[in-house]
Amino acid sequence: MIVFLALSGYHFLNQKEKMQNIEIKYHTEQLAELQNFLVNSLKITHEFRHRQRDIYFAVPEGRLKIRIQDEQQPHLIRYFRPDIAETRISDYTIEMLDDAEQTIAELQQKHKVLATVEKVRTLFLYKNVRIHLDEVALLGNFVEFESVISDSCDAATAQRNLDEIMQLLQPYLGTPESGGYLNLLLAHPSTQKGT
């Protein structure tokens, strides 16, 4: 049976059905100012502020992680996304987990744990675009945009909505990032051997 799940701005089917976003991530030195702007914007809604722990596993292709989050059921995320510092397509599947600890143990038997990313995420929504304000341990502050492609929002509309919100928030955006938090954490001096 297919069950529709709604996780405060994250809507998906609990099956391994491929979904797509158009994504980009920026480092920002103006997180507080950006959050204040978003809170006071009539076009944007605030969804949640949660702690998240993402456990990444080594897999031959793409990326695989388990997300453990405040007040939400843990879930397994598999995704494929190019590492480029511009808007890019991310193909992904999400599967809800009844027993995260058991799944972690089973995955550890087959795959090495690459890293665990700890962050506080504040989620805002603009039309179909998720706006993540992320405070990431060791790495700093980031804003990430995910424009969801769906039956009700085709790729052209998703790109247009993303362009609109990025233009609106441009004064608060810093340097675009080519990689994800896993890449940044693995490159961080504190995670290098011998440090």
PDB file of C-alpha atoms in Angstrom:
ATOM      1  CA  MET A   1       0.000   0.000   0.000  1.00  0.00           C
ATOM      2  CA  ILE A   2       1.264   3.490  -0.864  1.00  0.00           C
ATOM      3  CA  VAL A   3       0.955   5.960   1.996  1.00  0.00           C
ATOM      4  CA  PHE A   4       1.116   9.721   1.407  1.00  0.00           C
ATOM      5  CA  LEU A   5       3.163  11.506   4.048  1.00  0.00           C
ATOM      6  CA  ALA A   6       3.424  15.202   4.819  1.00  0.00           C
ATOM      7  CA  LEU A   7       6.417  16.282   6.892  1.00  0.00           C
ATOM      8  CA  SER A   8       6.031  20.028   7.356  1.00  0.00           C
ATOM      9  CA  GLY A   9       6.839  21.058   3.820  1.00  0.00           C
ATOM     10  CA  TYR A  10       8.252  17.704   2.737  1.00  0.00           C
ATOM     11  CA  HIS A  11       5.666  15.749   0.771  1.00  0.00           C
ATOM     12  CA  PHE A  12       6.401  12.380  -0.741  1.00  0.00           C
ATOM     13  CA  LEU A  13       5.152   8.842  -1.240  1.00  0.00           C
ATOM     14  CA  ASN A  14       6.526   6.204   1.113  1.00  0.00           C
ATOM     15  CA  GLN A  15       7.997   4.132  -1.681  1.00  0.00           C
ATOM     16  CA  LYS A  16      11.162   4.142  -3.742  1.00  0.00           C
ATOM     17  CA  GLU A  17       9.770   6.438  -6.413  1.00  0.00           C
ATOM     18  CA  LYS A  18      12.252   8.857  -7.944  1.00  0.00           C
ATOM     19  CA  MET A  19      11.618  12.528  -7.223  1.00  0.00           C
ATOM     20  CA  GLN A  20      13.423  15.647  -8.420  1.00  0.00           C
ATOM     21  CA  ASN A  21      14.438  19.040  -7.098  1.00  0.00           C
ATOM     22  CA  ILE A  22      16.348  21.930  -8.610  1.00  0.00           C
ATOM     23  CA  GLU A  23      18.864  22.849  -5.911  1.00  0.00           C
ATOM     24  CA  ILE A  24      21.602  25.273  -4.948  1.00  0.00           C
ATOM     25  CA  LYS A  25      23.384  26.025  -1.675  1.00  0.00           C
ATOM     26  CA  TYR A  26      25.119  29.221  -0.487  1.00  0.00           C
ATOM     27  CA  HIS A  27      27.356  29.997   2.433  1.00  0.00           C
ATOM     28  CA  THR A  28      26.032  33.058   4.250  1.00  0.00           C
ATOM     29  CA  GLU A  29      27.360  35.466   6.847  1.00  0.00           C
ATOM     30  CA  GLN A  30      23.923  37.067   7.243  1.00  0.00           C
ATOM     31  CA  LEU A  31      21.797  34.228   8.583  1.00  0.00           C
ATOM     32  CA  ALA A  32      20.064  36.306  11.274  1.00  0.00           C
ATOM     33  CA  GLU A  33      19.252  39.112   8.840  1.00  0.00           C
ATOM     34  CA  LEU A  34      17.980  36.622   6.268  1.00  0.00           C
ATOM     35  CA  GLN A  35      15.790  34.864   8.811  1.00  0.00           C
ATOM     36  CA  ASN A  36      14.335  38.171   9.964  1.00  0.00           C
ATOM     37  CA  PHE A  37      13.494  39.068   6.363  1.00  0.00           C
ATOM     38  CA  LEU A  38      11.806  35.715   5.764  1.00  0.00           C
ATOM     39  CA  VAL A  39       9.787  35.867   8.982  1.00  0.00           C
ATOM     40  CA  ASN A  40       8.406  39.268   7.993  1.00  0.00           C
ATOM     41  CA  SER A  41       7.629  38.391   4.371  1.00  0.00           C
ATOM     42  CA  LEU A  42       3.957  37.837   3.543  1.00  0.00           C
ATOM     43  CA  LYS A  43       4.903  35.624   0.587  1.00  0.00           C
ATOM     44  CA  ILE A  44       6.885  33.141   2.664  1.00  0.00           C
ATOM     45  CA  THR A  45       5.745  30.738   5.380  1.00  0.00           C
ATOM     46  CA  HIS A  46       7.757  29.367   8.291  1.00  0.00           C
ATOM     47  CA  GLU A  47       7.431  25.588   8.754  1.00  0.00           C
ATOM     48  CA  PHE A  48       9.800  24.417  11.492  1.00  0.00           C
ATOM     49  CA  ARG A  49      13.118  24.664  13.306  1.00  0.00           C
ATOM     50  CA  HIS A  50      14.584  21.222  14.047  1.00  0.00           C
ATOM     51  CA  ARG A  51      17.836  19.544  14.930  1.00  0.00           C
ATOM     52  CA  GLN A  52      18.930  17.063  12.279  1.00  0.00           C
ATOM     53  CA  ARG A  53      21.580  14.357  12.245  1.00  0.00           C
ATOM     54  CA  ASP A  54      22.545  12.925   8.849  1.00  0.00           C
ATOM     55  CA  ILE A  55      24.591   9.712   8.802  1.00  0.00           C
ATOM     56  CA  TYR A  56      26.307   9.191   5.434  1.00  0.00           C
ATOM     57  CA  PHE A  57      27.321   5.779   4.113  1.00  0.00           C
ATOM     58  CA  ALA A  58      29.869   4.946   1.411  1.00  0.00           C
ATOM     59  CA  VAL A  59      28.084   3.646  -1.691  1.00  0.00           C
ATOM     60  CA  PRO A  60      29.376   3.036  -5.240  1.00  0.00           C
ATOM     61  CA  GLU A  61      27.120   5.663  -6.819  1.00  0.00           C
ATOM     62  CA  GLY A  62      25.325   8.728  -5.543  1.00  0.00           C
ATOM     63  CA  ARG A  63      24.866   9.398  -1.843  1.00  0.00           C
ATOM     64  CA  LEU A  64      23.069   7.473   0.884  1.00  0.00           C
ATOM     65  CA  LYS A  65      22.149   8.843   4.292  1.00  0.00           C
ATOM     66  CA  ILE A  66      19.848   8.281   7.220  1.00  0.00           C
ATOM     67  CA  ARG A  67      18.252  11.422   8.629  1.00  0.00           C
ATOM     68  CA  ILE A  68      17.241  11.570  12.276  1.00  0.00           C
ATOM     69  CA  GLN A  69      15.249  14.691  13.089  1.00  0.00           C
ATOM     70  CA  ASP A  70      13.312  16.188  15.981  1.00  0.00           C
ATOM     71  CA  GLU A  71       9.627  15.249  16.031  1.00  0.00           C
ATOM     72  CA  GLN A  72       9.802  13.304  12.755  1.00  0.00           C
ATOM     73  CA  GLN A  73      10.132   9.667  11.794  1.00  0.00           C
ATOM     74  CA  PRO A  74      13.690   8.823  10.658  1.00  0.00           C
ATOM     75  CA  HIS A  75      14.113   8.283   6.946  1.00  0.00           C
ATOM     76  CA  LEU A  76      16.568   6.882   4.436  1.00  0.00           C
ATOM     77  CA  ILE A  77      17.529   9.174   1.557  1.00  0.00           C
ATOM     78  CA  ARG A  78      19.310   8.091  -1.629  1.00  0.00           C
ATOM     79  CA  TYR A  79      20.201  10.852  -4.081  1.00  0.00           C
ATOM     80  CA  PHE A  80      22.216  11.672  -7.171  1.00  0.00           C
ATOM     81  CA  ARG A  81      23.395  15.243  -7.745  1.00  0.00           C
ATOM     82  CA  PRO A  82      26.345  16.806  -9.603  1.00  0.00           C
ATOM     83  CA  ASP A  83      28.885  18.770  -7.557  1.00  0.00           C
ATOM     84  CA  ILE A  84      28.691  22.137  -9.304  1.00  0.00           C
ATOM     85  CA  ALA A  85      28.360  25.638  -7.808  1.00  0.00           C
ATOM     86  CA  GLU A  86      25.151  26.489  -9.667  1.00  0.00           C
ATOM     87  CA  THR A  87      21.572  25.284  -9.839  1.00  0.00           C
ATOM     88  CA  ARG A  88      21.474  21.549 -10.477  1.00  0.00           C
ATOM     89  CA  ILE A  89      18.989  18.702 -10.661  1.00  0.00           C
ATOM     90  CA  SER A  90      18.877  16.299  -7.718  1.00  0.00           C
ATOM     91  CA  ASP A  91      17.200  12.905  -8.227  1.00  0.00           C
ATOM     92  CA  TYR A  92      16.233  11.261  -4.954  1.00  0.00           C
ATOM     93  CA  THR A  93      14.156   8.675  -3.142  1.00  0.00           C
ATOM     94  CA  ILE A  94      12.959   8.780   0.465  1.00  0.00           C
ATOM     95  CA  GLU A  95      11.920   5.815   2.575  1.00  0.00           C
ATOM     96  CA  MET A  96      10.483   6.077   6.086  1.00  0.00           C
ATOM     97  CA  LEU A  97      12.160   3.910   8.750  1.00  0.00           C
ATOM     98  CA  ASP A  98      10.312   2.127  11.527  1.00  0.00           C
ATOM     99  CA  ASP A  99      13.577   1.179  13.256  1.00  0.00           C
ATOM    100  CA  ALA A 100      16.432   3.560  12.458  1.00  0.00           C
ATOM    101  CA  GLU A 101      18.931   1.862  14.782  1.00  0.00           C
ATOM    102  CA  GLN A 102      18.382  -1.520  13.141  1.00  0.00           C
ATOM    103  CA  THR A 103      18.722   0.010   9.674  1.00  0.00           C
ATOM    104  CA  ILE A 104      21.936   1.779  10.693  1.00  0.00           C
ATOM    105  CA  ALA A 105      23.360  -1.491  12.032  1.00  0.00           C
ATOM    106  CA  GLU A 106      22.433  -3.347   8.843  1.00  0.00           C
ATOM    107  CA  LEU A 107      23.933  -0.655   6.615  1.00  0.00           C
ATOM    108  CA  GLN A 108      27.142  -0.590   8.668  1.00  0.00           C
ATOM    109  CA  GLN A 109      27.654  -4.272   7.886  1.00  0.00           C
ATOM    110  CA  LYS A 110      27.777  -3.449   4.166  1.00  0.00           C
ATOM    111  CA  HIS A 111      28.908   0.165   3.965  1.00  0.00           C
ATOM    112  CA  LYS A 112      31.441   2.336   5.750  1.00  0.00           C
ATOM    113  CA  VAL A 113      30.107   5.347   7.653  1.00  0.00           C
ATOM    114  CA  LEU A 114      31.709   8.358   5.971  1.00  0.00           C
ATOM    115  CA  ALA A 115      30.617  11.073   8.395  1.00  0.00           C
ATOM    116  CA  THR A 116      27.779  12.404  10.499  1.00  0.00           C
ATOM    117  CA  VAL A 117      26.562  15.940   9.831  1.00  0.00           C
ATOM    118  CA  GLU A 118      24.880  17.728  12.741  1.00  0.00           C
ATOM    119  CA  LYS A 119      22.822  20.831  12.062  1.00  0.00           C
ATOM    120  CA  VAL A 120      19.902  22.984  13.099  1.00  0.00           C
ATOM    121  CA  ARG A 121      17.584  23.552  10.143  1.00  0.00           C
ATOM    122  CA  THR A 122      14.917  26.238   9.866  1.00  0.00           C
ATOM    123  CA  LEU A 123      12.537  25.611   6.982  1.00  0.00           C
ATOM    124  CA  PHE A 124      10.607  28.277   5.078  1.00  0.00           C
ATOM    125  CA  LEU A 125       8.424  27.800   1.993  1.00  0.00           C
ATOM    126  CA  TYR A 126       7.956  30.020  -1.051  1.00  0.00           C
ATOM    127  CA  LYS A 127       5.477  28.465  -3.488  1.00  0.00           C
ATOM    128  CA  ASN A 128       7.079  25.079  -4.234  1.00  0.00           C
ATOM    129  CA  VAL A 129      10.551  26.152  -3.052  1.00  0.00           C
ATOM    130  CA  ARG A 130      11.962  24.948   0.259  1.00  0.00           C
ATOM    131  CA  ILE A 131      14.313  27.467   1.853  1.00  0.00           C
ATOM    132  CA  HIS A 132      16.629  25.846   4.381  1.00  0.00           C
ATOM    133  CA  LEU A 133      18.534  28.022   6.843  1.00  0.00           C
ATOM    134  CA  ASP A 134      21.167  25.656   8.176  1.00  0.00           C
ATOM    135  CA  GLU A 135      23.484  26.100  11.154  1.00  0.00           C
ATOM    136  CA  VAL A 136      25.964  23.286  10.576  1.00  0.00           C
ATOM    137  CA  ALA A 137      28.398  22.076  13.230  1.00  0.00           C
ATOM    138  CA  LEU A 138      32.025  22.896  12.290  1.00  0.00           C
ATOM    139  CA  LEU A 139      31.016  24.366   8.919  1.00  0.00           C
ATOM    140  CA  GLY A 140      29.025  27.532   9.642  1.00  0.00           C
ATOM    141  CA  ASN A 141      25.791  28.922   8.240  1.00  0.00           C
ATOM    142  CA  PHE A 142      24.193  28.167   4.891  1.00  0.00           C
ATOM    143  CA  VAL A 143      21.023  28.769   2.921  1.00  0.00           C
ATOM    144  CA  GLU A 144      19.851  25.986   0.634  1.00  0.00           C
ATOM    145  CA  PHE A 145      17.102  26.167  -1.965  1.00  0.00           C
ATOM    146  CA  GLU A 146      15.156  23.129  -3.169  1.00  0.00           C
ATOM    147  CA  SER A 147      12.584  23.798  -5.879  1.00  0.00           C
ATOM    148  CA  VAL A 148      10.409  20.696  -6.059  1.00  0.00           C
ATOM    149  CA  ILE A 149       9.435  19.350  -9.484  1.00  0.00           C
ATOM    150  CA  SER A 150       6.084  17.561  -9.404  1.00  0.00           C
ATOM    151  CA  ASP A 151       2.914  16.888 -11.378  1.00  0.00           C
ATOM    152  CA  SER A 152       1.593  20.263 -10.236  1.00  0.00           C
ATOM    153  CA  CYS A 153       4.877  22.134 -10.840  1.00  0.00           C
ATOM    154  CA  ASP A 154       6.858  21.272 -13.957  1.00  0.00           C
ATOM    155  CA  ALA A 155      10.581  21.914 -14.369  1.00  0.00           C
ATOM    156  CA  ALA A 156      10.122  25.280 -16.094  1.00  0.00           C
ATOM    157  CA  THR A 157       7.826  26.565 -13.348  1.00  0.00           C
ATOM    158  CA  ALA A 158      10.122  25.185 -10.651  1.00  0.00           C
ATOM    159  CA  GLN A 159      13.082  27.026 -12.201  1.00  0.00           C
ATOM    160  CA  ARG A 160      11.085  30.246 -12.505  1.00  0.00           C
ATOM    161  CA  ASN A 161       9.979  30.103  -8.860  1.00  0.00           C
ATOM    162  CA  LEU A 162      13.551  29.404  -7.774  1.00  0.00           C
ATOM    163  CA  ASP A 163      14.843  32.367  -9.787  1.00  0.00           C
ATOM    164  CA  GLU A 164      12.216  34.621  -8.171  1.00  0.00           C
ATOM    165  CA  ILE A 165      13.126  33.782  -4.590  1.00  0.00           C
ATOM    166  CA  MET A 166      16.875  33.819  -5.249  1.00  0.00           C
ATOM    167  CA  GLN A 167      16.593  37.292  -6.764  1.00  0.00           C
ATOM    168  CA  LEU A 168      14.589  38.462  -3.751  1.00  0.00           C
ATOM    169  CA  LEU A 169      17.149  37.091  -1.286  1.00  0.00           C
ATOM    170  CA  GLN A 170      20.289  37.932  -3.281  1.00  0.00           C
ATOM    171  CA  PRO A 171      21.575  40.567  -0.798  1.00  0.00           C
ATOM    172  CA  TYR A 172      21.848  37.866   1.886  1.00  0.00           C
ATOM    173  CA  LEU A 173      23.527  35.167  -0.187  1.00  0.00           C
ATOM    174  CA  GLY A 174      27.236  34.535  -0.036  1.00  0.00           C
ATOM    175  CA  THR A 175      29.373  32.083  -1.980  1.00  0.00           C
ATOM    176  CA  PRO A 176      27.652  29.244  -3.874  1.00  0.00           C
ATOM    177  CA  GLU A 177      28.837  25.778  -2.853  1.00  0.00           C
ATOM    178  CA  SER A 178      29.574  23.031  -5.365  1.00  0.00           C
ATOM    179  CA  GLY A 179      29.392  20.155  -2.897  1.00  0.00           C
ATOM    180  CA  GLY A 180      27.144  19.155  -0.043  1.00  0.00           C
ATOM    181  CA  TYR A 181      27.756  19.178   3.691  1.00  0.00           C
ATOM    182  CA  LEU A 182      29.405  15.754   3.469  1.00  0.00           C
ATOM    183  CA  ASN A 183      32.041  17.084   1.058  1.00  0.00           C
ATOM    184  CA  LEU A 184      32.644  20.150   3.194  1.00  0.00           C
ATOM    185  CA  LEU A 185      32.928  18.136   6.401  1.00  0.00           C
ATOM    186  CA  LEU A 186      35.335  15.607   4.895  1.00  0.00           C
ATOM    187  CA  ALA A 187      37.526  18.514   3.738  1.00  0.00           C
ATOM    188  CA  HIS A 188      37.408  20.244   7.135  1.00  0.00           C
ATOM    189  CA  PRO A 189      40.747  20.275   9.033  1.00  0.00           C
ATOM    190  CA  SER A 190      39.174  18.651  12.105  1.00  0.00           C
ATOM    191  CA  THR A 191      38.312  15.522  10.125  1.00  0.00           C
ATOM    192  CA  GLN A 192      41.707  15.107   8.460  1.00  0.00           C
ATOM    193  CA  LYS A 193      43.945  12.259   9.592  1.00  0.00           C
ATOM    194  CA  GLY A 194      46.635  13.262  12.025  1.00  0.00           C
ATOM    195  CA  THR A 195      44.723  16.284  13.340  1.00  0.00           C
TER     196      THR A 195
END
